[in-house]
Amino acid sequence: MKRYKTIIIDDERLAREEVKRALEKHPEFEIIGEASHVDEAISLIEEIKPDILFLDIHMPGKSGFDLLEELTNVPDVVFTTAYDQYAVKAFEMNALDYLVKPLRDERFSKTIEKVKEELSKRVKIEPTTLPMHQKIFIKDGEKCHFIPLTDIHFIESLENYARLYFGSDKAMIKRSLNLLAEKLDPKVFFRVNRSQMININYIKEIHPYFNNKLQIILTTGEKVEVSSRQSVRFKNWNSL
Amino acid sequence: MRSSLYEKDKGLISIKNELALVYDYIELEKMRFEERLQLKTNIDNNLINYKIPTLCIQLLVENAIKHGIDLKVGGGVVFLKVKKKDSKIYITVENPGVINQNKSVGLGLENLKKRLEIQYIGKASFSLTEIENTNVCAEIIIPMHIDDEKI
C-alpha cells in the first residue's frame, strides 16, 4: 500500500484530533506531524517534506495562506476551516479540497478519494530545479495564485523583486532573478538579458538585431532583446 | 446557556446571572483554546444583584477572545472586573492585544453603545482603550439607579 506523509496544521488540538480520527479509516495516510501554528508548521514541512497538508486557515499570528506563501515547495493541500468565506481564495490557490468543520465522515471520504487520485499522479523526483509541472504559490498583495510553472511565459526583475507573467495576469514576488534562475529549469527558462527571462515554449518569432543580438517576440506579445552574450549562447545551444 | 439567552427579551439581567452565562461560555471556549485561555476575575460581590443590560459582559468577553486571545499563539488571560466607584458600576474586560485601527467598530459594540444610550439616557458610557501597546481594555460605566436595584 502506498503511504502518504501527512501533516495536520490547526491551532486547536481538538480540531487536529478530529482530522486524525477521520483519517483513521484511511490508513494510507500516515500522520507524521502536527503543528499548532504556522512557524512550527514551516520547520516541520521543510524537515519532513509531506505529501499532503490538512491545513486550517484562521490561526493566531499567521494564516494558512501565509504558510503556503512562505514555503518554496508546496505540498498538496486540503483546507479545513470553520468558515466558508475563504473557499474562493482557497480554490484560487488550487487547493485539492476545502472542508468546513465539523468534519462529516461521508464528505471526508470524498475528499480522501480526491486526494488519493491527485497524489497517485505525482511522480516522485528529487530535482535540483523545480519540475515544470510543479505548481507554485504566489501571493501578491491580497491576491493569491497557484499556477503551474508551464503557465509562466515571462519574468522580469525589478530590483529585489521579480514580476511573473502568466496568462493575462502578473504578480510580484520578493525573489531576485538570479535566485529564480537557479530554481527554474534552464532548458525552459532562458535568461535573455540581465533583467529578463523567458519561457522558450512561448517564443513566436526571432529576429536578428544590431550587434549580433537577437530580438524575440513571445506568443503573448512581449518583445525582448537578447544581450550579445546570451544571443551567442542561445544560438549555440539551439543549433545542430 | 440557552436559559440565559431567553432572558434577553427583558433587556436587563442581574450581574449574577450574566456572570453565570459568561462562565459557562468561558468553559466552552476553554475546550477549544485549552491552556491558551485563562480567565481572571475581580468581582465586587455586593453588586451581583444589580441589573445590567443583558449580554453586555458576554459581548465584551467574546470580543476579548475573538480579537485578543485567538490572535495570540500563546493565548493569554482575560481579566474581568466588576467594581463600584462614585455610585457607578465599572465593568472592565482586559485582554492581551492591540486595537485594530483599520477595523471600524463592529456591530456588537455599536449596538452596545446604542443600548446603553437608550437605557441610561447618556448617563452610561463605553470605552475601548489600549494599555501600553500590549493590552486592550473595554469598559462599561453604568449609573446605579434606584430602579436597577429591584430584582
Coordinates of C-alpha atoms in Angstrom, one line a residue:
Chain A
M1 CA 0.0 0.0 0.0
K2 CA 1.2 3.4 -0.9
R3 CA 1.5 5.6 2.1
Y4 CA 1.3 9.3 2.1
K5 CA 3.1 11.5 4.5
T6 CA 0.5 13.7 6.1
I7 CA 0.8 16.8 8.4
I8 CA -2.1 18.3 10.2
I9 CA -1.9 22.0 11.0
D10 CA -4.6 23.6 13.2
D11 CA -4.2 25.8 16.3
E12 CA -6.9 23.8 18.2
R13 CA -5.8 20.4 19.5
L14 CA -9.4 19.1 19.3
A15 CA -9.7 20.1 15.7
R16 CA -6.5 18.2 15.0
E17 CA -7.9 15.2 16.8
E18 CA -10.9 15.4 14.6
V19 CA -8.9 15.2 11.5
K20 CA -6.8 12.3 13.0
R21 CA -10.0 10.5 13.9
A22 CA -11.3 10.9 10.4
L23 CA -8.1 9.7 8.9
E24 CA -8.1 6.5 11.0
K25 CA -10.3 4.9 8.4
H26 CA -7.8 5.7 5.7
P27 CA -4.5 4.0 6.8
E28 CA -2.7 5.0 3.6
F29 CA -2.4 8.5 5.2
E30 CA 0.4 8.3 7.7
I31 CA 0.2 11.3 10.1
I32 CA 3.8 12.1 10.7
G33 CA 3.4 15.5 12.2
E34 CA 1.2 18.1 13.7
A35 CA 1.6 21.8 14.2
S36 CA -0.5 24.4 16.1
H37 CA 0.8 27.5 14.3
V38 CA 2.5 28.5 11.1
D39 CA 6.1 28.8 12.2
E40 CA 6.0 25.4 13.8
A41 CA 4.5 24.0 10.6
I42 CA 7.1 25.5 8.3
S43 CA 10.1 23.8 10.0
L44 CA 8.1 20.6 10.2
I45 CA 7.2 20.7 6.5
E46 CA 10.8 21.6 5.4
E47 CA 12.1 18.7 7.5
I48 CA 9.6 16.1 6.6
K49 CA 8.5 17.1 3.1
P50 CA 5.0 15.8 3.4
D51 CA 2.8 14.7 0.5
I52 CA -0.3 16.3 1.9
L53 CA -1.3 19.0 4.4
F54 CA -4.6 19.3 6.2
L55 CA -4.4 23.0 6.9
D56 CA -6.5 25.3 9.0
I57 CA -6.8 28.9 7.6
H58 CA -7.5 31.0 10.6
M59 CA -4.7 30.6 13.1
P60 CA -3.1 33.0 15.6
G61 CA -0.3 35.1 14.2
K62 CA -0.1 33.8 10.6
S63 CA -2.8 32.2 8.5
G64 CA -2.8 29.1 6.5
F65 CA -2.4 31.2 3.3
D66 CA 0.6 32.9 4.8
L67 CA 2.1 29.4 5.4
L68 CA 1.8 28.5 1.8
E69 CA 3.4 31.7 0.8
E70 CA 6.4 31.1 2.9
L71 CA 7.1 27.6 1.5
T72 CA 9.2 27.1 -1.6
N73 CA 7.9 23.6 -2.3
V74 CA 4.2 23.5 -1.6
P75 CA 2.7 20.1 -0.9
D76 CA -0.9 19.3 -1.8
V77 CA -3.3 21.0 0.5
V78 CA -6.8 20.3 1.9
F79 CA -8.0 23.2 3.8
T80 CA -10.0 22.6 7.0
T81 CA -11.8 25.6 8.4
A82 CA -14.8 26.6 10.3
Y83 CA -15.6 29.3 7.8
D84 CA -16.9 29.2 4.3
Q85 CA -15.7 32.7 3.4
Y86 CA -12.2 31.6 2.4
A87 CA -13.4 29.0 -0.1
V88 CA -13.0 31.0 -3.3
K89 CA -9.5 32.1 -2.3
A90 CA -8.6 28.6 -1.3
F91 CA -9.6 27.2 -4.7
E92 CA -7.8 30.0 -6.5
M93 CA -4.8 28.5 -4.9
N94 CA -5.7 25.1 -6.3
A95 CA -6.5 23.5 -3.0
L96 CA -7.4 19.9 -3.5
D97 CA -10.4 20.4 -1.3
Y98 CA -12.0 22.6 1.2
L99 CA -13.6 21.1 4.3
V100 CA -15.8 23.0 6.6
K101 CA -15.5 21.9 10.2
P102 CA -17.1 19.9 11.9
L103 CA -16.0 17.1 9.5
R104 CA -18.6 14.6 8.4
D105 CA -17.4 11.1 7.5
E106 CA -19.2 10.9 4.3
R107 CA -17.9 14.2 3.0
F108 CA -14.4 13.4 4.3
S109 CA -14.3 10.2 2.4
K110 CA -14.9 12.1 -0.8
T111 CA -12.0 14.3 0.0
I112 CA -9.8 11.3 0.6
E113 CA -10.8 9.8 -2.8
K114 CA -9.9 13.1 -4.5
V115 CA -6.6 13.4 -2.7
K116 CA -5.6 9.8 -3.4
E117 CA -6.3 10.3 -7.1
E118 CA -4.3 13.5 -7.2
L119 CA -1.4 12.1 -5.2
S120 CA -1.2 9.0 -7.4
K121 CA -0.5 11.2 -10.4
R122 CA 2.5 12.8 -8.7
V123 CA 5.8 11.4 -9.8
K124 CA 8.5 11.3 -7.2
I125 CA 11.6 13.0 -8.3
E126 CA 14.2 15.0 -6.3
P127 CA 15.3 17.6 -8.7
T128 CA 17.6 20.5 -8.1
T129 CA 15.4 22.6 -10.2
L130 CA 11.6 22.6 -9.9
P131 CA 9.9 20.3 -12.3
M132 CA 7.9 22.2 -14.9
H133 CA 4.6 20.5 -13.9
Q134 CA 5.0 21.8 -10.4
K135 CA 2.6 24.5 -9.2
I136 CA 3.9 27.4 -7.3
F137 CA 2.2 29.6 -4.8
I138 CA 2.4 33.3 -5.2
K139 CA 0.8 35.9 -3.0
D140 CA 0.9 39.4 -4.4
G141 CA -0.7 41.8 -2.0
E142 CA -4.2 40.4 -1.4
K143 CA -4.2 38.2 -4.4
C144 CA -3.1 34.6 -4.3
H145 CA -2.2 32.4 -7.3
F146 CA -1.3 28.8 -7.5
I147 CA -0.1 28.1 -11.0
P148 CA 2.0 25.6 -12.9
L149 CA 5.4 26.8 -14.0
T150 CA 4.5 26.0 -17.5
D151 CA 2.0 28.9 -17.4
I152 CA 4.7 31.4 -16.7
H153 CA 5.9 32.9 -20.0
F154 CA 7.9 35.9 -18.9
I155 CA 9.8 37.1 -15.9
E156 CA 11.4 40.5 -15.4
S157 CA 13.4 41.7 -12.4
L158 CA 12.7 44.9 -10.6
E159 CA 15.5 45.4 -8.0
N160 CA 14.8 42.7 -5.3
Y161 CA 11.6 41.7 -6.8
A162 CA 10.6 39.6 -9.8
R163 CA 7.4 40.1 -11.8
L164 CA 6.0 36.9 -13.2
Y165 CA 3.7 37.0 -16.2
F166 CA 1.2 34.1 -16.7
G167 CA -1.9 34.0 -18.8
S168 CA -3.1 37.6 -18.8
D169 CA -2.1 38.0 -15.2
K170 CA 1.1 39.1 -13.5
A171 CA 2.4 39.0 -9.9
M172 CA 5.3 40.3 -8.0
I173 CA 7.4 38.1 -5.7
K174 CA 10.3 39.1 -3.5
R175 CA 12.9 36.9 -5.3
S176 CA 15.9 38.0 -7.3
L177 CA 16.1 36.8 -10.9
N178 CA 19.4 35.0 -10.0
L179 CA 17.6 33.0 -7.4
L180 CA 14.8 32.2 -9.8
A181 CA 17.3 31.1 -12.5
E182 CA 18.7 28.6 -10.1
K183 CA 15.3 27.1 -9.3
L184 CA 13.8 27.0 -12.7
D185 CA 14.6 24.5 -15.4
P186 CA 17.3 26.1 -17.6
K187 CA 16.1 24.2 -20.6
V188 CA 12.8 26.0 -20.4
F189 CA 13.5 29.4 -18.8
F190 CA 16.1 31.3 -20.7
R191 CA 17.8 34.4 -19.3
V192 CA 17.7 36.7 -22.3
N193 CA 19.5 39.6 -20.5
R194 CA 20.3 40.9 -17.1
S195 CA 16.8 41.7 -16.2
Q196 CA 14.5 39.4 -18.2
M197 CA 13.9 35.7 -18.5
I198 CA 11.5 33.9 -21.0
N199 CA 9.9 30.6 -21.2
I200 CA 11.2 29.3 -24.6
N201 CA 8.0 27.4 -25.3
Y202 CA 6.3 30.8 -25.8
I203 CA 8.7 32.0 -28.5
K204 CA 6.8 33.1 -31.5
E205 CA 9.4 34.9 -33.6
I206 CA 13.1 35.6 -33.5
H207 CA 14.7 38.4 -35.4
P208 CA 18.3 39.4 -35.9
Y209 CA 19.1 42.7 -34.2
F210 CA 22.0 45.0 -34.3
N211 CA 25.4 44.0 -32.9
N212 CA 24.7 40.3 -33.4
K213 CA 21.9 40.5 -30.9
L214 CA 18.6 38.8 -31.3
Q215 CA 15.1 40.1 -30.7
I216 CA 12.5 37.6 -29.5
I217 CA 8.8 38.1 -29.7
L218 CA 6.6 35.9 -27.5
T219 CA 3.2 34.5 -28.4
T220 CA 1.9 36.6 -25.6
G221 CA 3.2 39.8 -27.3
E222 CA 6.2 40.7 -25.2
K223 CA 9.3 41.8 -27.2
V224 CA 12.6 41.2 -25.6
E225 CA 16.1 42.0 -26.6
V226 CA 18.7 39.2 -26.1
S227 CA 22.0 40.5 -24.9
S228 CA 25.0 39.8 -27.2
R229 CA 26.4 37.2 -24.8
Q230 CA 23.1 35.4 -24.3
S231 CA 22.4 35.6 -28.1
V232 CA 25.6 33.6 -28.7
R233 CA 24.6 31.1 -26.0
F234 CA 21.1 30.8 -27.4
K235 CA 22.4 30.1 -30.9
N236 CA 24.9 27.5 -29.8
W237 CA 22.5 25.9 -27.5
N238 CA 19.9 25.5 -30.2
S239 CA 21.9 24.6 -33.2
L240 CA 22.5 21.2 -34.7
Chain B
M1 CA -26.6 28.9 28.4
R2 CA -29.8 28.7 26.5
S3 CA -31.9 29.6 29.5
S4 CA -30.0 32.8 29.9
L5 CA -30.5 33.6 26.3
Y6 CA -34.2 33.6 26.8
E7 CA -33.9 36.5 29.2
K8 CA -32.6 38.8 26.5
D9 CA -36.2 39.9 25.9
K10 CA -36.2 41.7 29.2
G11 CA -33.3 43.8 28.3
L12 CA -31.8 43.7 31.8
I13 CA -30.3 40.9 33.8
S14 CA -28.7 40.7 37.2
I15 CA -24.9 40.7 37.2
K16 CA -25.0 37.3 38.9
N17 CA -27.0 35.7 36.1
E18 CA -24.9 37.4 33.4
L19 CA -21.7 36.1 35.0
A20 CA -23.1 32.6 35.2
L21 CA -23.6 32.8 31.4
V22 CA -20.2 34.2 30.9
Y23 CA -18.6 31.5 33.0
D24 CA -20.4 28.8 31.0
Y25 CA -19.3 30.4 27.8
I26 CA -15.6 30.5 29.0
E27 CA -15.8 26.8 29.9
L28 CA -17.0 26.1 26.4
E29 CA -14.2 28.2 24.8
K30 CA -11.7 26.5 27.1
M31 CA -12.4 23.2 25.3
R32 CA -11.3 24.9 22.2
F33 CA -8.4 27.0 23.4
E34 CA -7.3 24.8 26.2
E35 CA -4.4 26.3 28.1
R36 CA -4.3 29.3 25.8
L37 CA -7.4 30.8 27.5
Q38 CA -7.4 31.8 31.1
L39 CA -10.0 33.9 33.0
K40 CA -9.2 36.1 35.9
T41 CA -11.9 37.8 37.8
N42 CA -12.3 40.5 40.4
I43 CA -16.0 40.9 41.2
D44 CA -17.4 43.0 43.9
N45 CA -20.0 40.6 45.4
N46 CA -22.1 43.4 46.8
L47 CA -23.0 44.3 43.2
I48 CA -24.2 41.0 41.9
N49 CA -27.9 41.6 42.3
Y50 CA -27.7 44.9 40.3
K51 CA -29.2 44.7 36.8
I52 CA -27.2 45.5 33.7
P53 CA -28.1 45.2 30.0
T54 CA -28.3 41.6 29.1
L55 CA -25.3 40.1 27.4
C56 CA -23.2 43.2 27.8
I57 CA -20.4 41.4 29.7
Q58 CA -20.8 38.4 27.4
L59 CA -20.2 40.6 24.4
L60 CA -17.0 42.1 25.8
V61 CA -15.7 38.7 26.8
E62 CA -16.5 37.3 23.3
N63 CA -14.6 40.2 21.8
A64 CA -11.7 39.7 24.2
I65 CA -11.4 36.1 23.0
K66 CA -12.1 36.7 19.3
H67 CA -9.8 39.8 18.8
G68 CA -7.3 39.1 21.6
I69 CA -6.7 35.5 22.7
D70 CA -7.4 34.0 19.4
L71 CA -4.8 36.0 17.7
K72 CA -2.0 35.1 20.1
V73 CA -0.1 31.9 19.6
G74 CA 0.4 31.5 23.3
G75 CA -3.1 32.8 24.2
G76 CA -3.4 34.8 27.4
V77 CA -5.6 36.0 30.3
V78 CA -9.0 37.6 30.0
F79 CA -9.3 39.8 33.1
L80 CA -12.9 40.6 34.1
K81 CA -13.6 43.2 36.8
V82 CA -16.9 44.5 38.3
K83 CA -16.3 47.4 40.7
K84 CA -18.2 50.2 42.2
K85 CA -17.0 53.8 42.4
D86 CA -18.9 57.0 43.0
S87 CA -22.2 55.2 42.8
K88 CA -21.4 53.9 39.4
I89 CA -20.7 50.3 38.3
Y90 CA -17.5 49.8 36.4
I91 CA -17.4 46.6 34.2
T92 CA -14.0 46.1 32.6
V93 CA -12.7 43.4 30.4
E94 CA -9.0 43.4 29.6
N95 CA -7.2 41.1 27.2
P96 CA -3.8 40.9 25.5
G97 CA -3.7 42.5 22.1
V98 CA -3.9 45.9 20.4
I99 CA -6.8 47.8 18.8
N100 CA -7.0 47.1 15.1
Q101 CA -7.0 50.7 13.7
N102 CA -8.0 49.5 10.3
K103 CA -11.2 48.0 11.5
S104 CA -14.0 50.3 12.4
V105 CA -16.1 49.5 15.5
G106 CA -18.1 46.3 14.8
L107 CA -21.8 45.8 15.0
G108 CA -21.7 44.3 18.5
L109 CA -20.1 47.4 20.1
E110 CA -22.1 49.7 18.0
N111 CA -25.3 48.1 19.4
L112 CA -24.0 48.0 22.9
K113 CA -23.4 51.8 22.7
K114 CA -27.0 52.3 21.5
R115 CA -28.4 50.1 24.1
L116 CA -26.5 52.0 26.9
E117 CA -27.8 55.3 25.4
I118 CA -31.4 54.2 25.3
Q119 CA -31.3 52.5 28.7
Y120 CA -29.4 55.2 30.7
I121 CA -30.0 58.3 28.6
G122 CA -26.4 59.4 28.3
K123 CA -25.5 58.5 31.9
A124 CA -23.7 55.3 30.9
S125 CA -20.6 55.1 28.9
F126 CA -18.4 52.7 27.0
S127 CA -14.8 53.0 26.1
L128 CA -12.1 50.9 24.5
T129 CA -8.5 51.7 25.3
E130 CA -5.1 50.3 24.7
I131 CA -2.8 49.8 27.7
E132 CA 0.9 50.1 27.0
N133 CA 0.5 48.6 23.5
T134 CA 0.1 45.2 25.0
N135 CA -3.4 45.0 26.3
V136 CA -6.9 46.2 25.3
C137 CA -9.4 47.3 27.9
A138 CA -13.1 47.6 27.3
E139 CA -15.0 49.4 30.0
I140 CA -18.7 50.0 30.6
I141 CA -19.7 52.5 33.2
I142 CA -23.3 52.3 34.4
P143 CA -25.0 54.6 36.9
M144 CA -26.5 52.8 40.0
H145 CA -30.1 53.9 39.7
I146 CA -32.6 53.0 42.4
D147 CA -34.7 51.3 39.7
D148 CA -31.9 49.0 38.9
E149 CA -31.7 47.7 42.4
K150 CA -35.0 46.0 42.2
I151 CA -34.6 42.3 41.4

